[in-house]
PDB file of C-alpha atoms in Angstrom:
ATOM      1  CA  MET A   1     125.515 207.038  -1.852  1.00 44.00           C
ATOM      2  CA  ASN A   2     129.032 207.569  -0.236  1.00 46.00           C
ATOM      3  CA  GLU A   3     128.060 210.929   1.421  1.00 44.00           C
ATOM      4  CA  GLU A   4     124.896 209.199   2.952  1.00 44.00           C
ATOM      5  CA  ASN A   5     127.234 206.389   4.198  1.00 45.00           C
ATOM      6  CA  ASN A   6     129.535 209.109   5.805  1.00 43.00           C
ATOM      7  CA  ILE A   7     126.718 210.825   7.338  1.00 41.00           C
ATOM      8  CA  VAL A   8     125.435 207.625   8.932  1.00 41.00           C
ATOM      9  CA  LYS A   9     128.905 206.896  10.318  1.00 43.00           C
ATOM     10  CA  LEU A  10     129.239 210.407  11.684  1.00 41.00           C
ATOM     11  CA  ASP A  11     125.935 210.053  13.439  1.00 45.00           C
ATOM     12  CA  THR A  12     127.074 206.762  14.940  1.00 45.00           C
ATOM     13  CA  PHE A  13     130.146 208.188  16.115  1.00 43.00           C
ATOM     14  CA  ARG A  14     128.396 211.086  17.833  1.00 46.00           C
ATOM     15  CA  ASN A  15     126.021 208.764  19.568  1.00 52.00           C
ATOM     16  CA  ILE A  16     129.013 206.808  21.201  1.00 53.00           C
ATOM     17  CA  LYS A  17     129.083 207.434  24.870  1.00 58.00           C
ATOM     18  CA  ALA A  18     132.409 208.529  26.310  1.00 64.00           C
ATOM     19  CA  PRO A  19     133.967 206.116  28.697  1.00 64.00           C
ATOM     20  CA  SER A  20     133.018 206.813  32.457  1.00 62.00           C
ATOM     21  CA  PRO A  21     135.916 208.078  34.701  1.00 65.00           C
ATOM     22  CA  GLU A  22     137.630 205.525  37.038  1.00 73.00           C
ATOM     23  CA  LYS A  23     135.456 205.123  40.059  1.00 75.00           C
ATOM     24  CA  THR A  24     136.549 205.665  43.653  1.00 81.00           C
ATOM     25  CA  ASN A  25     134.562 205.857  46.672  1.00 82.00           C
ATOM     26  CA  HIS A  26     134.898 209.564  46.871  1.00 84.00           C
ATOM     27  CA  GLN A  27     133.949 210.063  43.363  1.00 85.00           C
ATOM     28  CA  MET A  28     130.828 207.790  43.644  1.00 85.00           C
ATOM     29  CA  LEU A  29     129.876 209.720  46.884  1.00 87.00           C
ATOM     30  CA  VAL A  30     130.104 213.005  45.098  1.00 88.00           C
ATOM     31  CA  THR A  31     128.134 211.804  42.208  1.00 87.00           C
ATOM     32  CA  ALA A  32     125.453 210.336  44.418  1.00 87.00           C
ATOM     33  CA  TRP A  33     125.099 213.737  46.323  1.00 87.00           C
ATOM     34  CA  ARG A  34     124.990 215.561  42.794  1.00 86.00           C
ATOM     35  CA  PHE A  35     122.198 213.133  41.760  1.00 86.00           C
ATOM     36  CA  ALA A  36     120.191 213.701  44.957  1.00 83.00           C
ATOM     37  CA  SER A  37     120.543 217.465  44.498  1.00 83.00           C
ATOM     38  CA  SER A  38     119.826 217.731  40.713  1.00 79.00           C
ATOM     39  CA  ILE A  39     116.871 215.413  40.344  1.00 69.00           C
ATOM     40  CA  ALA A  40     113.477 216.386  41.777  1.00 65.00           C
ATOM     41  CA  PRO A  41     112.097 213.423  44.038  1.00 60.00           C
ATOM     42  CA  SER A  42     109.328 212.540  41.475  1.00 61.00           C
ATOM     43  CA  GLU A  43     112.109 212.244  38.770  1.00 61.00           C
ATOM     44  CA  ALA A  44     114.662 210.392  40.856  1.00 57.00           C
ATOM     45  CA  ASP A  45     114.396 207.047  39.016  1.00 69.00           C
ATOM     46  CA  LYS A  46     116.886 204.732  37.247  1.00 70.00           C
ATOM     47  CA  LYS A  47     116.126 206.292  33.893  1.00 76.00           C
ATOM     48  CA  GLN A  48     118.437 209.204  34.950  1.00 80.00           C
ATOM     49  CA  ALA A  49     121.213 207.194  36.329  1.00 82.00           C
ATOM     50  CA  LYS A  50     122.948 207.094  32.962  1.00 80.00           C
ATOM     51  CA  HIS A  51     123.650 210.876  33.460  1.00 82.00           C
ATOM     52  CA  PHE A  52     125.444 210.064  36.755  1.00 84.00           C
ATOM     53  CA  HIS A  53     127.511 207.176  35.759  1.00 81.00           C
ATOM     54  CA  ASN A  54     125.057 204.892  37.342  1.00 82.00           C
ATOM     55  CA  CYS A  55     126.227 206.286  40.870  1.00 83.00           C
ATOM     56  CA  ILE A  56     122.813 207.192  42.543  1.00 85.00           C
ATOM     57  CA  THR A  57     123.342 206.100  45.938  1.00 84.00           C
ATOM     58  CA  GLU A  58     126.249 206.280  48.531  1.00 83.00           C
ATOM     59  CA  PRO A  59     128.420 203.335  48.715  1.00 81.00           C
ATOM     60  CA  ILE A  60     127.265 200.815  51.115  1.00 82.00           C
ATOM     61  CA  PHE A  61     130.706 199.740  52.260  1.00 81.00           C
ATOM     62  CA  ASN A  62     133.746 202.068  52.512  1.00 80.00           C
ATOM     63  CA  ILE A  63     136.056 199.538  50.645  1.00 81.00           C
ATOM     64  CA  PRO A  64     138.522 200.782  47.976  1.00 79.00           C
ATOM     65  CA  ILE A  65     137.617 199.524  44.447  1.00 74.00           C
ATOM     66  CA  SER A  66     140.992 197.990  44.062  1.00 75.00           C
ATOM     67  CA  GLN A  67     139.962 195.653  46.982  1.00 77.00           C
ATOM     68  CA  VAL A  68     136.691 194.571  45.557  1.00 75.00           C
ATOM     69  CA  CYS A  69     136.849 190.979  43.861  1.00 77.00           C
ATOM     70  CA  PRO A  70     135.196 190.794  40.399  1.00 77.00           C
ATOM     71  CA  PRO A  71     132.590 187.963  40.207  1.00 82.00           C
ATOM     72  CA  GLY A  72     134.749 185.561  38.139  1.00 82.00           C
ATOM     73  CA  LEU A  73     131.996 182.897  37.983  1.00 86.00           C
ATOM     74  CA  HIS A  74     129.349 185.238  36.544  1.00 88.00           C
ATOM     75  CA  ILE A  75     131.902 186.915  34.126  1.00 88.00           C
ATOM     76  CA  THR A  76     132.715 183.418  32.865  1.00 90.00           C
ATOM     77  CA  LEU A  77     129.194 182.153  32.488  1.00 90.00           C
ATOM     78  CA  GLY A  78     128.218 185.410  30.716  1.00 90.00           C
ATOM     79  CA  ILE A  79     130.996 185.485  28.275  1.00 91.00           C
ATOM     80  CA  PHE A  80     130.826 181.738  27.376  1.00 92.00           C
ATOM     81  CA  THR A  81     126.963 181.999  26.997  1.00 91.00           C
ATOM     82  CA  LYS A  82     127.500 185.013  24.484  1.00 90.00           C
ATOM     83  CA  LEU A  83     130.112 183.110  22.577  1.00 91.00           C
ATOM     84  CA  TYR A  84     128.170 180.014  22.464  1.00 91.00           C
ATOM     85  CA  GLY A  85     125.164 182.045  21.372  1.00 90.00           C
ATOM     86  CA  LEU A  86     127.201 183.391  18.431  1.00 89.00           C
ATOM     87  CA  LEU A  87     128.242 179.799  17.471  1.00 89.00           C
ATOM     88  CA  GLU A  88     124.637 178.642  17.642  1.00 90.00           C
ATOM     89  CA  ASP A  89     123.530 181.701  15.475  1.00 90.00           C
ATOM     90  CA  GLU A  90     125.956 180.575  12.845  1.00 88.00           C
ATOM     91  CA  CYS A  91     124.489 177.108  12.875  1.00 89.00           C
ATOM     92  CA  HIS A  92     120.909 178.611  12.653  1.00 88.00           C
ATOM     93  CA  ASN A  93     121.924 180.804   9.673  1.00 88.00           C
ATOM     94  CA  LEU A  94     123.073 177.761   7.998  1.00 88.00           C
ATOM     95  CA  ASP A  95     119.986 175.880   8.703  1.00 88.00           C
ATOM     96  CA  LEU A  96     118.004 178.808   7.088  1.00 84.00           C
ATOM     97  CA  GLU A  97     120.103 178.119   3.974  1.00 85.00           C
ATOM     98  CA  LEU A  98     119.752 174.605   4.147  1.00 85.00           C
ATOM     99  CA  ALA A  99     115.924 174.712   4.181  1.00 82.00           C
ATOM    100  CA  LEU A 100     115.834 175.542   0.617  1.00 79.00           C
ATOM    101  CA  HIS A 101     117.715 172.210  -0.374  1.00 76.00           C
ATOM    102  CA  SER A 102     116.937 169.884   2.387  1.00 71.00           C
ATOM    103  CA  SER A 103     115.047 166.716   1.527  1.00 65.00           C
ATOM    104  CA  GLU A 104     114.743 165.295   4.995  1.00 65.00           C
ATOM    105  CA  ASP A 105     111.402 163.630   5.733  1.00 60.00           C
ATOM    106  CA  ALA A 106     111.689 163.861   9.335  1.00 62.00           C
ATOM    107  CA  HIS A 107     108.516 165.056  11.301  1.00 67.00           C
ATOM    108  CA  SER A 108     109.937 168.218  12.838  1.00 72.00           C
ATOM    109  CA  SER A 109     109.058 171.812  12.442  1.00 77.00           C
ATOM    110  CA  PHE A 110     112.237 172.269  10.195  1.00 78.00           C
ATOM    111  CA  SER A 111     111.293 169.644   7.664  1.00 77.00           C
ATOM    112  CA  THR A 112     107.748 171.110   7.552  1.00 75.00           C
ATOM    113  CA  TYR A 113     109.214 174.522   6.971  1.00 74.00           C
ATOM    114  CA  SER A 114     111.763 173.315   4.428  1.00 76.00           C
ATOM    115  CA  GLN A 115     109.203 171.566   2.396  1.00 74.00           C
ATOM    116  CA  GLU A 116     106.682 174.586   2.487  1.00 72.00           C
ATOM    117  CA  LEU A 117     109.463 177.023   1.663  1.00 72.00           C
ATOM    118  CA  GLN A 118     110.623 174.938  -1.345  1.00 72.00           C
ATOM    119  CA  ARG A 119     107.133 174.558  -2.553  1.00 71.00           C
ATOM    120  CA  TRP A 120     106.614 178.283  -2.292  1.00 67.00           C
ATOM    121  CA  SER A 121     109.898 179.210  -3.947  1.00 66.00           C
ATOM    122  CA  LYS A 122     109.094 177.309  -7.227  1.00 65.00           C
ATOM    123  CA  PRO A 123     108.640 179.743 -10.201  1.00 58.00           C
ATOM    124  CA  ASN A 124     105.335 177.975 -11.255  1.00 55.00           C
ATOM    125  CA  SER A 125     103.934 177.842  -7.646  1.00 51.00           C
ATOM    126  CA  HIS A 126     100.540 179.149  -7.397  1.00 52.00           C
ATOM    127  CA  MET A 127     101.442 181.125  -4.383  1.00 49.00           C
ATOM    128  CA  MET A 128     103.988 183.145  -6.383  1.00 47.00           C
ATOM    129  CA  ASN A 129     101.144 184.156  -8.688  1.00 47.00           C
ATOM    130  CA  CYS A 130      98.982 185.468  -5.726  1.00 45.00           C
ATOM    131  CA  SER A 131     100.024 189.087  -4.919  1.00 38.00           C
ATOM    132  CA  LYS A 132      98.151 188.967  -1.592  1.00 37.00           C
ATOM    133  CA  CYS A 133     100.192 185.811  -0.367  1.00 49.00           C
ATOM    134  CA  LYS A 134     103.907 186.048  -0.143  1.00 48.00           C
ATOM    135  CA  CYS A 135     104.262 182.982   1.901  1.00 51.00           C
ATOM    136  CA  THR A 136     102.271 180.539   3.723  1.00 55.00           C
ATOM    137  CA  ALA A 137     101.629 180.736   7.438  1.00 60.00           C
ATOM    138  CA  THR A 138     104.145 177.902   7.803  1.00 58.00           C
ATOM    139  CA  VAL A 139     106.976 179.848   6.096  1.00 60.00           C
ATOM    140  CA  LYS A 140     105.967 182.921   8.306  1.00 64.00           C
ATOM    141  CA  LYS A 141     106.116 180.925  11.396  1.00 67.00           C
ATOM    142  CA  GLY A 142     109.423 179.398  10.740  1.00 69.00           C
ATOM    143  CA  PHE A 143     110.852 176.578  12.658  1.00 75.00           C
ATOM    144  CA  SER A 144     112.273 175.882  16.125  1.00 78.00           C
ATOM    145  CA  VAL A 145     116.059 176.817  16.293  1.00 81.00           C
ATOM    146  CA  LYS A 146     116.792 173.502  18.152  1.00 84.00           C
ATOM    147  CA  GLU A 147     115.306 171.435  15.474  1.00 83.00           C
ATOM    148  CA  GLY A 148     117.608 172.780  12.647  1.00 85.00           C
ATOM    149  CA  PRO A 149     120.107 170.093  11.507  1.00 87.00           C
ATOM    150  CA  PHE A 150     123.204 172.319  12.258  1.00 90.00           C
ATOM    151  CA  VAL A 151     121.923 173.290  15.739  1.00 90.00           C
ATOM    152  CA  LYS A 152     121.003 169.591  16.546  1.00 90.00           C
ATOM    153  CA  LYS A 153     124.611 168.506  15.577  1.00 92.00           C
ATOM    154  CA  LEU A 154     126.101 171.367  17.649  1.00 91.00           C
ATOM    155  CA  ASP A 155     123.855 170.235  20.753  1.00 92.00           C
ATOM    156  CA  SER A 156     124.973 166.676  20.080  1.00 92.00           C
ATOM    157  CA  ALA A 157     128.648 167.658  20.018  1.00 92.00           C
ATOM    158  CA  LEU A 158     128.124 169.706  23.329  1.00 92.00           C
ATOM    159  CA  GLN A 159     126.638 166.482  25.006  1.00 92.00           C
ATOM    160  CA  SER A 160     129.519 164.493  23.790  1.00 93.00           C
ATOM    161  CA  ILE A 161     131.949 166.208  25.815  1.00 92.00           C
ATOM    162  CA  GLY A 162     129.687 165.933  28.894  1.00 91.00           C
ATOM    163  CA  VAL A 163     128.211 169.459  28.962  1.00 91.00           C
ATOM    164  CA  HIS A 164     124.483 169.640  29.173  1.00 87.00           C
ATOM    165  CA  ARG A 165     122.290 172.965  29.106  1.00 83.00           C
ATOM    166  CA  GLN A 166     120.005 173.595  32.075  1.00 80.00           C
ATOM    167  CA  GLN A 167     116.287 173.647  31.714  1.00 69.00           C
ATOM    168  CA  TYR A 168     115.991 177.076  33.250  1.00 69.00           C
ATOM    169  CA  PHE A 169     116.859 180.502  32.051  1.00 67.00           C
ATOM    170  CA  GLY A 170     116.602 179.569  28.403  1.00 68.00           C
ATOM    171  CA  GLY A 171     119.250 176.682  28.605  1.00 75.00           C
ATOM    172  CA  ALA A 172     121.754 178.108  30.990  1.00 84.00           C
ATOM    173  CA  PHE A 173     125.237 176.668  31.637  1.00 89.00           C
ATOM    174  CA  VAL A 174     126.767 175.918  34.856  1.00 88.00           C
ATOM    175  CA  GLY A 175     130.442 176.770  35.955  1.00 86.00           C
ATOM    176  CA  ASN A 176     131.939 173.201  35.969  1.00 89.00           C
ATOM    177  CA  HIS A 177     130.580 172.627  32.491  1.00 90.00           C
ATOM    178  CA  VAL A 178     131.813 175.742  31.144  1.00 91.00           C
ATOM    179  CA  HIS A 179     135.321 174.869  32.628  1.00 90.00           C
ATOM    180  CA  LYS A 180     135.126 171.595  30.799  1.00 91.00           C
ATOM    181  CA  ALA A 181     133.894 173.114  27.620  1.00 92.00           C
ATOM    182  CA  LEU A 182     136.831 175.660  27.409  1.00 92.00           C
ATOM    183  CA  LYS A 183     139.438 172.854  27.094  1.00 92.00           C
ATOM    184  CA  LEU A 184     141.137 173.158  23.679  1.00 90.00           C
ATOM    185  CA  ALA A 185     140.140 169.612  22.634  1.00 92.00           C
ATOM    186  CA  ASN A 186     136.483 170.338  23.503  1.00 93.00           C
ATOM    187  CA  ILE A 187     136.582 173.734  21.761  1.00 92.00           C
ATOM    188  CA  GLN A 188     137.773 171.938  18.561  1.00 91.00           C
ATOM    189  CA  THR A 189     134.965 169.369  18.999  1.00 92.00           C
ATOM    190  CA  LEU A 190     132.419 172.015  19.017  1.00 89.00           C
ATOM    191  CA  SER A 191     133.865 173.990  15.958  1.00 87.00           C
ATOM    192  CA  LYS A 192     134.239 170.901  14.010  1.00 88.00           C
ATOM    193  CA  SER A 193     130.434 170.181  14.365  1.00 89.00           C
ATOM    194  CA  LEU A 194     129.619 173.271  12.297  1.00 87.00           C
ATOM    195  CA  ALA A 195     132.290 172.308   9.576  1.00 87.00           C
ATOM    196  CA  GLN A 196     131.540 168.802   9.358  1.00 89.00           C
ATOM    197  CA  THR A 197     127.717 169.275   9.126  1.00 89.00           C
ATOM    198  CA  ALA A 198     128.304 171.752   6.333  1.00 88.00           C
ATOM    199  CA  LEU A 199     130.462 169.378   4.414  1.00 88.00           C
ATOM    200  CA  ASN A 200     127.794 166.728   4.527  1.00 88.00           C
ATOM    201  CA  LYS A 201     124.650 168.883   4.087  1.00 87.00           C
ATOM    202  CA  LEU A 202     125.678 172.080   2.471  1.00 86.00           C
ATOM    203  CA  PRO A 203     128.988 171.475   0.669  1.00 88.00           C
ATOM    204  CA  ASN A 204     128.780 174.820  -1.242  1.00 86.00           C
ATOM    205  CA  ARG A 205     129.068 176.604   2.095  1.00 85.00           C
ATOM    206  CA  SER A 206     131.497 174.175   3.531  1.00 86.00           C
ATOM    207  CA  THR A 207     134.554 176.424   2.983  1.00 88.00           C
ATOM    208  CA  GLU A 208     132.958 179.439   4.483  1.00 87.00           C
ATOM    209  CA  ALA A 209     131.501 177.406   7.483  1.00 87.00           C
ATOM    210  CA  LYS A 210     135.111 176.224   8.149  1.00 87.00           C
ATOM    211  CA  ARG A 211     136.464 179.809   8.079  1.00 89.00           C
ATOM    212  CA  ARG A 212     133.669 180.919  10.600  1.00 86.00           C
ATOM    213  CA  SER A 213     134.207 177.798  12.843  1.00 86.00           C
ATOM    214  CA  GLU A 214     137.954 178.726  12.880  1.00 88.00           C
ATOM    215  CA  MET A 215     137.114 182.243  13.929  1.00 89.00           C
ATOM    216  CA  LEU A 216     135.079 181.097  16.812  1.00 86.00           C
ATOM    217  CA  VAL A 217     137.711 178.635  17.976  1.00 88.00           C
ATOM    218  CA  ASN A 218     140.108 181.640  18.199  1.00 90.00           C
ATOM    219  CA  ALA A 219     137.620 183.421  20.234  1.00 91.00           C
ATOM    220  CA  PHE A 220     136.866 180.586  22.515  1.00 92.00           C
ATOM    221  CA  SER A 221     140.671 179.908  22.870  1.00 91.00           C
ATOM    222  CA  MET A 222     141.549 183.473  23.782  1.00 89.00           C
ATOM    223  CA  PHE A 223     138.606 183.504  26.512  1.00 91.00           C
ATOM    224  CA  ALA A 224     139.982 180.135  27.835  1.00 90.00           C
ATOM    225  CA  GLN A 225     143.324 181.653  28.278  1.00 85.00           C
ATOM    226  CA  CYS A 226     141.975 184.484  30.371  1.00 84.00           C
ATOM    227  CA  HIS A 227     139.591 182.129  32.194  1.00 85.00           C
ATOM    228  CA  ASN A 228     142.435 179.874  33.185  1.00 81.00           C
ATOM    229  CA  ILE A 229     144.406 182.659  34.852  1.00 78.00           C
ATOM    230  CA  TYR A 230     141.687 184.495  36.586  1.00 77.00           C
ATOM    231  CA  ASP A 231     139.964 181.315  37.748  1.00 73.00           C
ATOM    232  CA  LEU A 232     143.083 179.932  39.597  1.00 66.00           C
ATOM    233  CA  ASN A 233     145.373 182.877  40.375  1.00 64.00           C
ATOM    234  CA  PHE A 234     145.537 186.625  41.107  1.00 67.00           C
ATOM    235  CA  ILE A 235     146.244 188.551  38.081  1.00 67.00           C
ATOM    236  CA  ASP A 236     149.251 190.883  38.412  1.00 70.00           C
ATOM    237  CA  GLU A 237     149.944 193.658  36.050  1.00 74.00           C
ATOM    238  CA  ALA A 238     152.559 191.673  34.173  1.00 76.00           C
ATOM    239  CA  GLN A 239     150.128 188.924  33.266  1.00 71.00           C
ATOM    240  CA  THR A 240     147.539 191.632  32.354  1.00 71.00           C
ATOM    241  CA  HIS A 241     149.968 193.147  29.891  1.00 74.00           C
ATOM    242  CA  ALA A 242     150.951 189.792  28.388  1.00 73.00           C
ATOM    243  CA  LEU A 243     147.377 189.056  27.804  1.00 69.00           C
ATOM    244  CA  ALA A 244     146.788 192.292  26.067  1.00 70.00           C
ATOM    245  CA  LEU A 245     149.771 191.817  23.681  1.00 71.00           C
ATOM    246  CA  ASP A 246     148.764 188.357  22.914  1.00 68.00           C
ATOM    247  CA  ARG A 247     145.361 189.693  21.878  1.00 61.00           C
ATOM    248  CA  LEU A 248     147.133 192.301  19.541  1.00 62.00           C
ATOM    249  CA  HIS A 249     149.148 189.625  18.005  1.00 62.00           C
ATOM    250  CA  ASN A 250     146.174 187.468  17.257  1.00 59.00           C
TER     251      ASN A 250
END
């Protein structure tokens, strides 16, 4: 078993792509020429771009990379959405566990799923004796993530701090709301939602839920620190180095 695990790890390391060289206008221009001369016109598509560090056309403007401003707003939206998605995933996983014990009578896809799952999991259930039916269509279908008690409490906590997800792009955030959500007090409000709901509805998982919420508070807080610096000021080398050291210590 250990040998097999070592083989898997080795294969994983072999598949890790080496970092791309630092890009300059000259380097991108040379790479684009190499792409044009190496690929037949019929094959010159985006699938081959990864072999040329994604430099397949000449730079539009002759501007040094050091003078190109990173899109701070889009970086902020992307990272925050990713972190919030991780928090929501933690809540959904706890909802899946809660479904085995919940006694809610609310008319929702979660309560229907929970009742059917508990009926199916009973040792004397007729479905357990049927080799052709491992679970009912309801259990297979699952339930809406938004209707799970943990996720609903998290969404309520989000709205309590004045942040509302948009109706487009699967519930996107806007810049001002992200800026508000990254305040320390609001980060703690979101994390407490997970821990408090676990304490009330799933006590046997409350310690683990609290530990995970603290980990996410740390992640949100570190990102907030970066966001507050690059959102308002120009970041010099000293600040970049200070952030890196702080990340190592945490």
